[in-house]
Amino acid sequence: DAKTTQPNSMESNEEEPVHLPCNHSTISGTDYIHWYRQLPSQGPEYVIHGLTSNVNNRMASLAIAEDRKSSTLILHRATLRDAAVYYCILRTWGATNKLIFGTGTLLAVQP
Amino acid sequence: GAVVSQHPSWVICKSGTSVKIECRSLDFQATTMFWYRQFPKQSLMLMATSNEGSKATYEQGVEKDKFLINHASLTLSTLTVTSAHPEDSSFYICSAIGGVDEKLFFGSGTQLSVL
């Protein structure tokens, strides 16, 4: 699996938008960009995924660069419950290949 | 949405005993499941890939005789930590591929403490 690079930590204030960046310069054409988050003492939770176009769901938005070498997870209004470690992962569609986690970004949300 | 149930949530055992952790896909069939372990303040480390009806594929450095994986049905995979020692204390997480878009769903994890 191609490697991703994320900042170790970020801070945000409650009710403000948060932009979590991810670099994946070695992404291949068949790699989907997945985001998961993990709250303390819990298993990771799916957030969003995309291939080329920007994606929106009830949890977040995913903005993908035109060259696909980077992406940004956008939380439109951070809440205290969004404090977690966010992982950006590349995965090939249709394959049962393993999912390799990087170090992720620890998001702290201040009230 | 798809749910993966992992049991138990936490377990404390004596050194030298074996511990079994179960991972079930509740509303979908999972031919492939993954087992991860996670130490405090670290990322998830893939231990093995569990395939229904066949032997698991272990990552480099993971002892297959130490961490026994059985995937006997399309909805159940088990991880047995044999002869557990304090260094095996960790957070163990399973996951399964499911749904029409083949997302990866994770169990809630098992905190193992070996005394």
GROMACS .gro file of C-alpha atoms in nm:
model
  226
    1ASP     CA    1   0.000   0.000   0.000
    2ALA     CA    2   0.120   0.352  -0.078
    3LYS     CA    3   0.231   0.563   0.215
    4THR     CA    4   0.054   0.867   0.353
    5THR     CA    5   0.192   1.155   0.556
    6GLN     CA    6  -0.008   1.347   0.813
    7PRO     CA    7   0.076   1.604   1.081
    8ASN     CA    8   0.111   1.444   1.423
    9SER     CA    9  -0.138   1.675   1.589
   10MET     CA   10  -0.373   1.966   1.531
   11GLU     CA   11  -0.590   2.186   1.747
   12SER     CA   12  -0.925   2.339   1.680
   13ASN     CA   13  -1.186   2.538   1.864
   14GLU     CA   14  -1.535   2.407   1.907
   15GLU     CA   15  -1.782   2.513   1.639
   16GLU     CA   16  -1.504   2.607   1.397
   17PRO     CA   17  -1.410   2.423   1.077
   18VAL     CA   18  -1.112   2.190   1.078
   19HIS     CA   19  -0.896   2.100   0.779
   20LEU     CA   20  -0.690   1.785   0.824
   21PRO     CA   21  -0.428   1.743   0.550
   22CYS     CA   22  -0.284   1.424   0.408
   23ASN     CA   23  -0.007   1.380   0.153
   24HIS     CA   24   0.007   1.071  -0.065
   25SER     CA   25   0.246   1.156  -0.344
   26THR     CA   26   0.295   0.790  -0.448
   27ILE     CA   27  -0.075   0.717  -0.493
   28SER     CA   28  -0.163   0.495  -0.787
   29GLY     CA   29  -0.458   0.530  -1.020
   30THR     CA   30  -0.657   0.256  -0.850
   31ASP     CA   31  -0.604   0.375  -0.493
   32TYR     CA   32  -0.900   0.512  -0.305
   33ILE     CA   33  -0.838   0.763  -0.028
   34HIS     CA   34  -1.001   0.652   0.297
   35TRP     CA   35  -1.031   0.835   0.625
   36TYR     CA   36  -1.095   0.669   0.955
   37ARG     CA   37  -1.095   0.809   1.306
   38GLN     CA   38  -1.033   0.647   1.638
   39LEU     CA   39  -1.166   0.765   1.969
   40PRO     CA   40  -0.981   0.658   2.285
   41SER     CA   41  -1.017   0.289   2.370
   42GLN     CA   42  -1.233   0.220   2.066
   43GLY     CA   43  -1.187   0.063   1.726
   44PRO     CA   44  -1.147   0.294   1.426
   45GLU     CA   45  -1.460   0.435   1.267
   46TYR     CA   46  -1.510   0.495   0.896
   47VAL     CA   47  -1.540   0.862   0.807
   48ILE     CA   48  -1.531   0.904   0.432
   49HIS     CA   49  -1.358   0.789   0.117
   50GLY     CA   50  -1.312   0.909  -0.241
   51LEU     CA   51  -1.123   0.853  -0.563
   52THR     CA   52  -1.100   1.174  -0.765
   53SER     CA   53  -1.397   1.397  -0.697
   54ASN     CA   54  -1.468   1.576  -0.373
   55VAL     CA   55  -1.706   1.389  -0.148
   56ASN     CA   56  -1.954   1.494   0.118
   57ASN     CA   57  -2.138   1.294   0.379
   58ARG     CA   58  -2.304   1.364   0.709
   59MET     CA   59  -1.977   1.341   0.898
   60ALA     CA   60  -1.734   1.532   0.683
   61SER     CA   61  -1.617   1.644   0.341
   62LEU     CA   62  -1.318   1.517   0.149
   63ALA     CA   63  -1.133   1.750  -0.083
   64ILE     CA   64  -0.898   1.574  -0.324
   65ALA     CA   65  -0.628   1.761  -0.513
   66GLU     CA   66  -0.644   1.752  -0.889
   67ASP     CA   67  -0.322   1.548  -0.910
   68ARG     CA   68  -0.450   1.326  -0.625
   69LYS     CA   69  -0.122   1.360  -0.441
   70SER     CA   70  -0.289   1.516  -0.143
   71SER     CA   71  -0.629   1.540   0.020
   72THR     CA   72  -0.797   1.725   0.303
   73LEU     CA   73  -1.059   1.603   0.543
   74ILE     CA   74  -1.291   1.884   0.640
   75LEU     CA   75  -1.499   1.886   0.956
   76HIS     CA   76  -1.732   2.180   0.904
   77ARG     CA   77  -1.808   2.250   1.270
   78ALA     CA   78  -1.586   2.073   1.517
   79THR     CA   79  -1.743   1.942   1.835
   80LEU     CA   80  -1.581   1.802   2.144
   81ARG     CA   81  -1.686   1.457   2.025
   82ASP     CA   82  -1.468   1.498   1.717
   83ALA     CA   83  -1.153   1.484   1.928
   84ALA     CA   84  -0.983   1.169   1.799
   85VAL     CA   85  -0.694   1.036   1.595
   86TYR     CA   86  -0.768   1.070   1.223
   87TYR     CA   87  -0.608   0.828   0.981
   88CYS     CA   88  -0.569   0.883   0.610
   89ILE     CA   89  -0.524   0.551   0.427
   90LEU     CA   90  -0.495   0.442   0.066
   91ARG     CA   91  -0.673   0.128  -0.045
   92THR     CA   92  -0.722  -0.036  -0.382
   93TRP     CA   93  -1.085  -0.083  -0.477
   94GLY     CA   94  -1.213  -0.436  -0.495
   95ALA     CA   95  -0.907  -0.587  -0.337
   96THR     CA   96  -0.900  -0.763  -0.007
   97ASN     CA   97  -0.557  -0.625   0.055
   98LYS     CA   98  -0.460  -0.526   0.400
   99LEU     CA   99  -0.510  -0.178   0.536
  100ILE     CA  100  -0.191  -0.024   0.674
  101PHE     CA  101  -0.231   0.256   0.925
  102GLY     CA  102   0.013   0.543   0.950
  103THR     CA  103   0.060   0.751   1.259
  104GLY     CA  104  -0.249   0.964   1.202
  105THR     CA  105  -0.332   1.313   1.328
  106LEU     CA  106  -0.441   1.365   1.686
  107LEU     CA  107  -0.710   1.630   1.678
  108ALA     CA  108  -0.771   1.826   1.997
  109VAL     CA  109  -1.089   2.034   2.016
  110GLN     CA  110  -1.097   2.318   2.265
  111PRO     CA  111  -1.427   2.436   2.411
  112GLY     CA  112  -2.474  -0.014   0.845
  113ALA     CA  113  -2.254  -0.316   0.885
  114VAL     CA  114  -2.147  -0.403   1.238
  115VAL     CA  115  -1.853  -0.596   1.369
  116SER     CA  116  -1.886  -0.729   1.720
  117GLN     CA  117  -1.576  -0.807   1.921
  118HIS     CA  118  -1.577  -0.991   2.251
  119PRO     CA  119  -1.465  -0.957   2.522
  120SER     CA  120  -1.407  -0.584   2.561
  121TRP     CA  121  -1.140  -0.642   2.818
  122VAL     CA  122  -0.974  -0.938   2.981
  123ILE     CA  123  -0.725  -0.984   3.260
  124CYS     CA  124  -0.538  -1.311   3.278
  125LYS     CA  125  -0.244  -1.470   3.452
  126SER     CA  126   0.084  -1.519   3.276
  127GLY     CA  127   0.098  -1.852   3.097
  128THR     CA  128  -0.272  -1.882   3.025
  129SER     CA  129  -0.440  -1.856   2.687
  130VAL     CA  130  -0.701  -1.601   2.588
  131LYS     CA  131  -0.949  -1.620   2.301
  132ILE     CA  132  -1.093  -1.310   2.136
  133GLU     CA  133  -1.394  -1.337   1.907
  134CYS     CA  134  -1.480  -1.117   1.612
  135ARG     CA  135  -1.820  -1.148   1.446
  136SER     CA  136  -1.970  -0.975   1.145
  137LEU     CA  137  -2.332  -0.931   1.250
  138ASP     CA  138  -2.521  -0.852   0.933
  139PHE     CA  139  -2.286  -0.940   0.653
  140GLN     CA  140  -2.053  -1.216   0.546
  141ALA     CA  141  -1.684  -1.149   0.572
  142THR     CA  142  -1.451  -1.373   0.380
  143THR     CA  143  -1.159  -1.165   0.500
  144MET     CA  144  -1.093  -1.027   0.844
  145PHE     CA  145  -0.791  -0.851   0.981
  146TRP     CA  146  -0.638  -0.852   1.328
  147TYR     CA  147  -0.450  -0.554   1.464
  148ARG     CA  148  -0.279  -0.474   1.790
  149GLN     CA  149  -0.221  -0.131   1.932
  150PHE     CA  150   0.006  -0.016   2.211
  151PRO     CA  151  -0.069   0.304   2.406
  152LYS     CA  152  -0.028   0.621   2.201
  153GLN     CA  153   0.073   0.423   1.893
  154SER     CA  154  -0.097   0.343   1.567
  155LEU     CA  155  -0.259   0.015   1.477
  156MET     CA  156  -0.020  -0.257   1.371
  157LEU     CA  157  -0.152  -0.528   1.141
  158MET     CA  158  -0.088  -0.873   1.281
  159ALA     CA  159  -0.254  -1.103   1.032
  160THR     CA  160  -0.513  -1.144   0.760
  161SER     CA  161  -0.773  -1.407   0.831
  162ASN     CA  162  -0.937  -1.584   0.537
  163GLU     CA  163  -1.243  -1.802   0.577
  164GLY     CA  164  -1.163  -2.166   0.529
  165SER     CA  165  -0.790  -2.124   0.492
  166LYS     CA  166  -0.482  -2.045   0.694
  167ALA     CA  167  -0.422  -1.693   0.811
  168THR     CA  168  -0.147  -1.482   0.662
  169TYR     CA  169   0.079  -1.335   0.927
  170GLU     CA  170   0.279  -1.017   0.904
  171GLN     CA  171   0.652  -1.030   0.944
  172GLY     CA  172   0.756  -1.063   1.305
  173VAL     CA  173   0.423  -1.197   1.428
  174GLU     CA  174   0.449  -1.549   1.571
  175LYS     CA  175   0.178  -1.769   1.423
  176ASP     CA  176   0.211  -2.025   1.702
  177LYS     CA  177   0.167  -1.752   1.958
  178PHE     CA  178  -0.132  -1.584   1.798
  179LEU     CA  179  -0.362  -1.854   1.665
  180ILE     CA  180  -0.626  -1.737   1.420
  181ASN     CA  181  -0.927  -1.941   1.318
  182HIS     CA  182  -1.180  -1.824   1.059
  183ALA     CA  183  -1.414  -2.120   1.047
  184SER     CA  184  -1.723  -1.940   0.916
  185LEU     CA  185  -1.810  -1.634   0.710
  186THR     CA  186  -1.912  -1.444   1.020
  187LEU     CA  187  -1.662  -1.546   1.284
  188SER     CA  188  -1.288  -1.515   1.330
  189THR     CA  189  -1.107  -1.583   1.655
  190LEU     CA  190  -0.767  -1.483   1.782
  191THR     CA  191  -0.614  -1.691   2.060
  192VAL     CA  192  -0.316  -1.553   2.246
  193THR     CA  193  -0.143  -1.866   2.371
  194SER     CA  194   0.070  -1.875   2.684
  195ALA     CA  195   0.021  -1.504   2.732
  196HIS     CA  196   0.294  -1.297   2.895
  197PRO     CA  197   0.291  -0.939   3.022
  198GLU     CA  198   0.447  -0.815   2.697
  199ASP     CA  199   0.138  -0.941   2.515
  200SER     CA  200  -0.071  -0.687   2.702
  201SER     CA  201  -0.219  -0.465   2.436
  202PHE     CA  202  -0.536  -0.345   2.266
  203TYR     CA  203  -0.642  -0.598   2.001
  204ILE     CA  204  -0.878  -0.492   1.723
  205CYS     CA  205  -1.042  -0.692   1.449
  206SER     CA  206  -1.192  -0.567   1.126
  207ALA     CA  207  -1.387  -0.704   0.836
  208ILE     CA  208  -1.461  -0.599   0.482
  209GLY     CA  209  -1.831  -0.561   0.416
  210GLY     CA  210  -2.108  -0.377   0.242
  211VAL     CA  211  -2.165  -0.302  -0.122
  212ASP     CA  212  -1.875  -0.060  -0.131
  213GLU     CA  213  -1.645  -0.288   0.063
  214LYS     CA  214  -1.569  -0.057   0.349
  215LEU     CA  215  -1.364  -0.180   0.638
  216PHE     CA  216  -1.557  -0.210   0.964
  217PHE     CA  217  -1.385  -0.241   1.296
  218GLY     CA  218  -1.470  -0.409   1.620
  219SER     CA  219  -1.464  -0.212   1.942
  220GLY     CA  220  -1.138  -0.372   2.049
  221THR     CA  221  -1.024  -0.595   2.334
  222GLN     CA  222  -0.793  -0.467   2.604
  223LEU     CA  223  -0.577  -0.756   2.722
  224SER     CA  224  -0.386  -0.726   3.046
  225VAL     CA  225  -0.154  -1.011   3.141
  226LEU     CA  226  -0.042  -1.017   3.502
   0.00000   0.00000   0.00000
